[in-house]
Amino acid sequence: MTTAFERTPPGMRLLRSVYDCAIIGFPRILDDRGNLTFIEQLRHIPFRIARAYWIYDVPGGESRGGHAYRELEECVVALSGSFDVFLDDGTAQKVVHLNRAYNGLYIPKMIWRHMRHFSTNAVALVLASLPYSEADYIRDYQDFKKRNGQ
Ligand code: TYD
């Protein structure tokens, strides 16, 4: 699937905004025996899933993230418990509270993010569009602002 971003004309510099981050409501099969949710790549999330990882056993008061990705797109799901995702595009900021296993937060590339306020037993599932690569990380906020500053 080609996204609007990928159709950007060559040479045009497109800046990502926190307003491009969006909650995706996944299908829910409600059942008295317990509910079920599923995801198919390119159908329920706008990229091919190359990797999944999850964050768990987060001690009280700890924070994860604190970086942006040059190319990676992600979808974050609170499979259990809750936490806040702090989003920053270099100009605008937004905080999204995740606490439902049937919602995913889509985050395009070039968005600075932190995850904070993890509840006890919170599990954050992250579906990612690329394999792990440290070279894709921007870990310096000033460097990020320079690249995505508006
Ligand atoms: P990092 O992405 O910095 O964690 P977070 O953003 O959640 O705070 O990753 C922490 C460490 O784990 C780092 O040394 C890289 C390693 N790592 C992998 O080896 N593979 C992966 O898929 C991920 C996400 C991290």
Coordinates of C-alpha atoms and ligand atoms in Angstrom, one line a residue:
M1 CA 0.0 0.0 0.0
T2 CA 1.4 3.4 -0.8
T3 CA 0.7 6.1 1.8
A4 CA 0.2 9.8 1.1
F5 CA 3.7 10.3 2.5
E6 CA 5.3 8.0 0.0
R7 CA 3.7 9.9 -2.9
T8 CA 5.6 13.1 -1.8
P9 CA 7.4 14.4 -4.9
P10 CA 11.1 13.8 -5.0
G11 CA 13.1 16.6 -3.4
M12 CA 10.2 17.8 -1.4
R13 CA 10.9 17.8 2.4
L14 CA 7.8 16.7 4.3
L15 CA 7.7 17.3 8.0
R16 CA 5.8 14.9 10.2
S17 CA 3.5 16.3 12.7
V18 CA 2.0 14.9 15.9
Y19 CA -1.3 15.3 14.2
D20 CA -0.3 12.5 11.9
C21 CA -0.3 10.2 14.9
A22 CA -3.6 8.5 15.2
I23 CA -5.5 6.0 17.3
I24 CA -6.6 3.0 15.2
G25 CA -9.5 1.0 16.4
F26 CA -8.9 -2.7 15.7
P27 CA -11.7 -5.3 15.1
R28 CA -13.2 -6.7 18.3
I29 CA -15.0 -10.0 18.5
L30 CA -17.0 -9.7 21.6
D31 CA -17.7 -13.0 23.3
D32 CA -19.0 -14.1 26.7
R33 CA -16.0 -16.4 26.9
G34 CA -13.6 -13.5 26.5
N35 CA -13.0 -10.9 23.7
L36 CA -10.7 -11.3 20.8
T37 CA -8.9 -8.7 18.7
F38 CA -6.7 -9.2 15.6
I39 CA -4.6 -7.2 13.2
E40 CA -3.7 -7.8 9.6
Q41 CA -0.8 -5.8 8.1
L42 CA -1.8 -3.3 5.4
R43 CA -5.5 -3.8 6.4
H44 CA -5.7 -2.6 10.0
I45 CA -2.3 -0.8 10.2
P46 CA -0.8 1.1 7.2
F47 CA 2.5 -0.8 6.9
R48 CA 4.0 -4.2 6.6
I49 CA 5.0 -5.6 10.0
A50 CA 8.7 -6.5 10.0
R51 CA 9.1 -6.8 13.8
A52 CA 7.1 -7.0 17.0
Y53 CA 8.5 -6.3 20.5
W54 CA 7.0 -5.7 23.9
I55 CA 7.8 -3.7 27.0
Y56 CA 6.8 -5.2 30.4
D57 CA 7.8 -5.3 34.0
V58 CA 8.4 -1.5 34.0
P59 CA 9.3 -0.3 37.5
G60 CA 7.1 2.5 38.9
G61 CA 8.1 5.9 37.7
E62 CA 10.3 4.6 34.8
S63 CA 10.2 6.0 31.3
R64 CA 10.9 4.3 28.0
G65 CA 11.7 5.8 24.6
G66 CA 13.3 9.2 24.4
H67 CA 14.2 9.1 20.7
A68 CA 12.8 9.3 17.1
Y69 CA 13.3 7.1 14.1
R70 CA 14.5 8.3 10.7
E71 CA 12.4 5.8 8.8
L72 CA 10.6 3.4 11.1
E73 CA 6.8 3.6 11.6
E74 CA 5.2 2.0 14.6
C75 CA 1.9 1.0 16.1
V76 CA 1.8 0.8 19.9
V77 CA -0.9 -1.2 21.8
A78 CA -1.5 -1.4 25.5
L79 CA -2.1 -5.1 25.6
S80 CA -2.5 -4.9 29.4
G81 CA -2.7 -2.1 31.8
S82 CA -2.1 1.5 30.7
F83 CA 0.6 4.1 30.0
D84 CA 1.0 7.5 28.4
V85 CA 2.8 8.2 25.1
F86 CA 4.3 11.7 24.8
L87 CA 4.6 12.7 21.2
D88 CA 6.7 15.7 19.9
D89 CA 7.3 16.8 16.3
G90 CA 9.8 19.5 17.2
T91 CA 7.0 22.1 17.4
A92 CA 3.8 20.6 18.7
Q93 CA 3.4 18.1 21.5
K94 CA 0.6 15.6 22.2
V95 CA 0.0 13.0 25.0
V96 CA -2.0 9.9 24.3
H97 CA -3.2 7.6 27.1
L98 CA -3.4 4.0 26.0
N99 CA -5.5 1.6 28.1
R100 CA -7.4 -0.6 25.7
A101 CA -6.1 -3.8 24.0
Y102 CA -8.2 -3.0 20.9
N103 CA -6.7 0.4 20.2
G104 CA -3.3 1.0 18.5
L105 CA -1.4 4.3 18.3
Y106 CA 0.1 4.8 14.9
I107 CA 3.3 6.9 15.0
P108 CA 4.9 7.8 11.7
K109 CA 8.7 8.3 11.3
M110 CA 10.4 11.4 12.7
I111 CA 8.3 11.8 15.8
W112 CA 10.0 12.1 19.1
R113 CA 8.4 9.9 21.7
H114 CA 8.5 8.9 25.4
M115 CA 6.3 6.3 27.2
R116 CA 5.6 7.1 30.8
H117 CA 3.2 6.4 33.7
F118 CA 3.1 2.7 33.2
S119 CA 0.5 1.0 35.4
T120 CA 1.3 -2.2 37.3
N121 CA 1.5 -5.1 34.9
A122 CA 1.3 -2.9 31.8
V123 CA 2.4 -4.6 28.6
A124 CA 3.2 -2.3 25.6
L125 CA 3.2 -4.2 22.3
V126 CA 5.0 -2.4 19.5
L127 CA 4.5 -3.4 15.8
A128 CA 7.3 -2.0 13.7
S129 CA 7.7 -1.5 10.0
L130 CA 11.5 -2.3 10.0
P131 CA 13.9 -4.7 11.6
Y132 CA 15.9 -3.3 14.5
S133 CA 18.6 -0.9 13.5
E134 CA 20.4 1.4 15.8
A135 CA 21.3 3.6 12.8
D136 CA 17.7 4.4 12.4
Y137 CA 17.5 6.0 15.9
I138 CA 17.9 9.8 16.5
R139 CA 18.7 9.9 20.2
D140 CA 19.7 13.6 20.4
Y141 CA 16.7 15.9 20.8
Q142 CA 18.5 19.0 19.4
D143 CA 19.6 16.9 16.3
F144 CA 16.0 15.8 15.9
K145 CA 14.7 19.3 16.2
K146 CA 17.1 20.5 13.5
R147 CA 16.0 17.7 11.2
N148 CA 12.2 18.1 11.8
G149 CA 12.1 21.7 13.0
Q150 CA 9.4 23.8 11.5
Ligands
TYD1 P1 15.3 1.1 22.9 O1 14.6 1.1 21.6 O2 16.3 2.2 23.1 O3 14.3 1.1 24.1 P2 13.1 2.1 24.5 O4 12.9 3.0 23.3 O5 11.9 1.2 24.7 O6 13.4 2.7 25.7 O7 16.0 -0.3 23.1 C1 16.7 -0.7 24.3 C2 17.8 -1.7 24.0 O8 17.2 -2.9 23.4 C3 18.8 -1.2 23.0 O9 20.1 -1.6 23.5 C4 18.5 -1.9 21.7 C5 17.8 -3.1 22.1 N1 16.7 -3.5 21.1 C6 17.0 -4.6 20.3 O10 18.0 -5.2 20.3 N2 16.0 -5.0 19.4 C7 14.8 -4.3 19.3 O11 13.9 -4.7 18.5 C8 14.6 -3.2 20.2 C9 13.3 -2.4 20.2 C10 15.6 -2.9 21.1

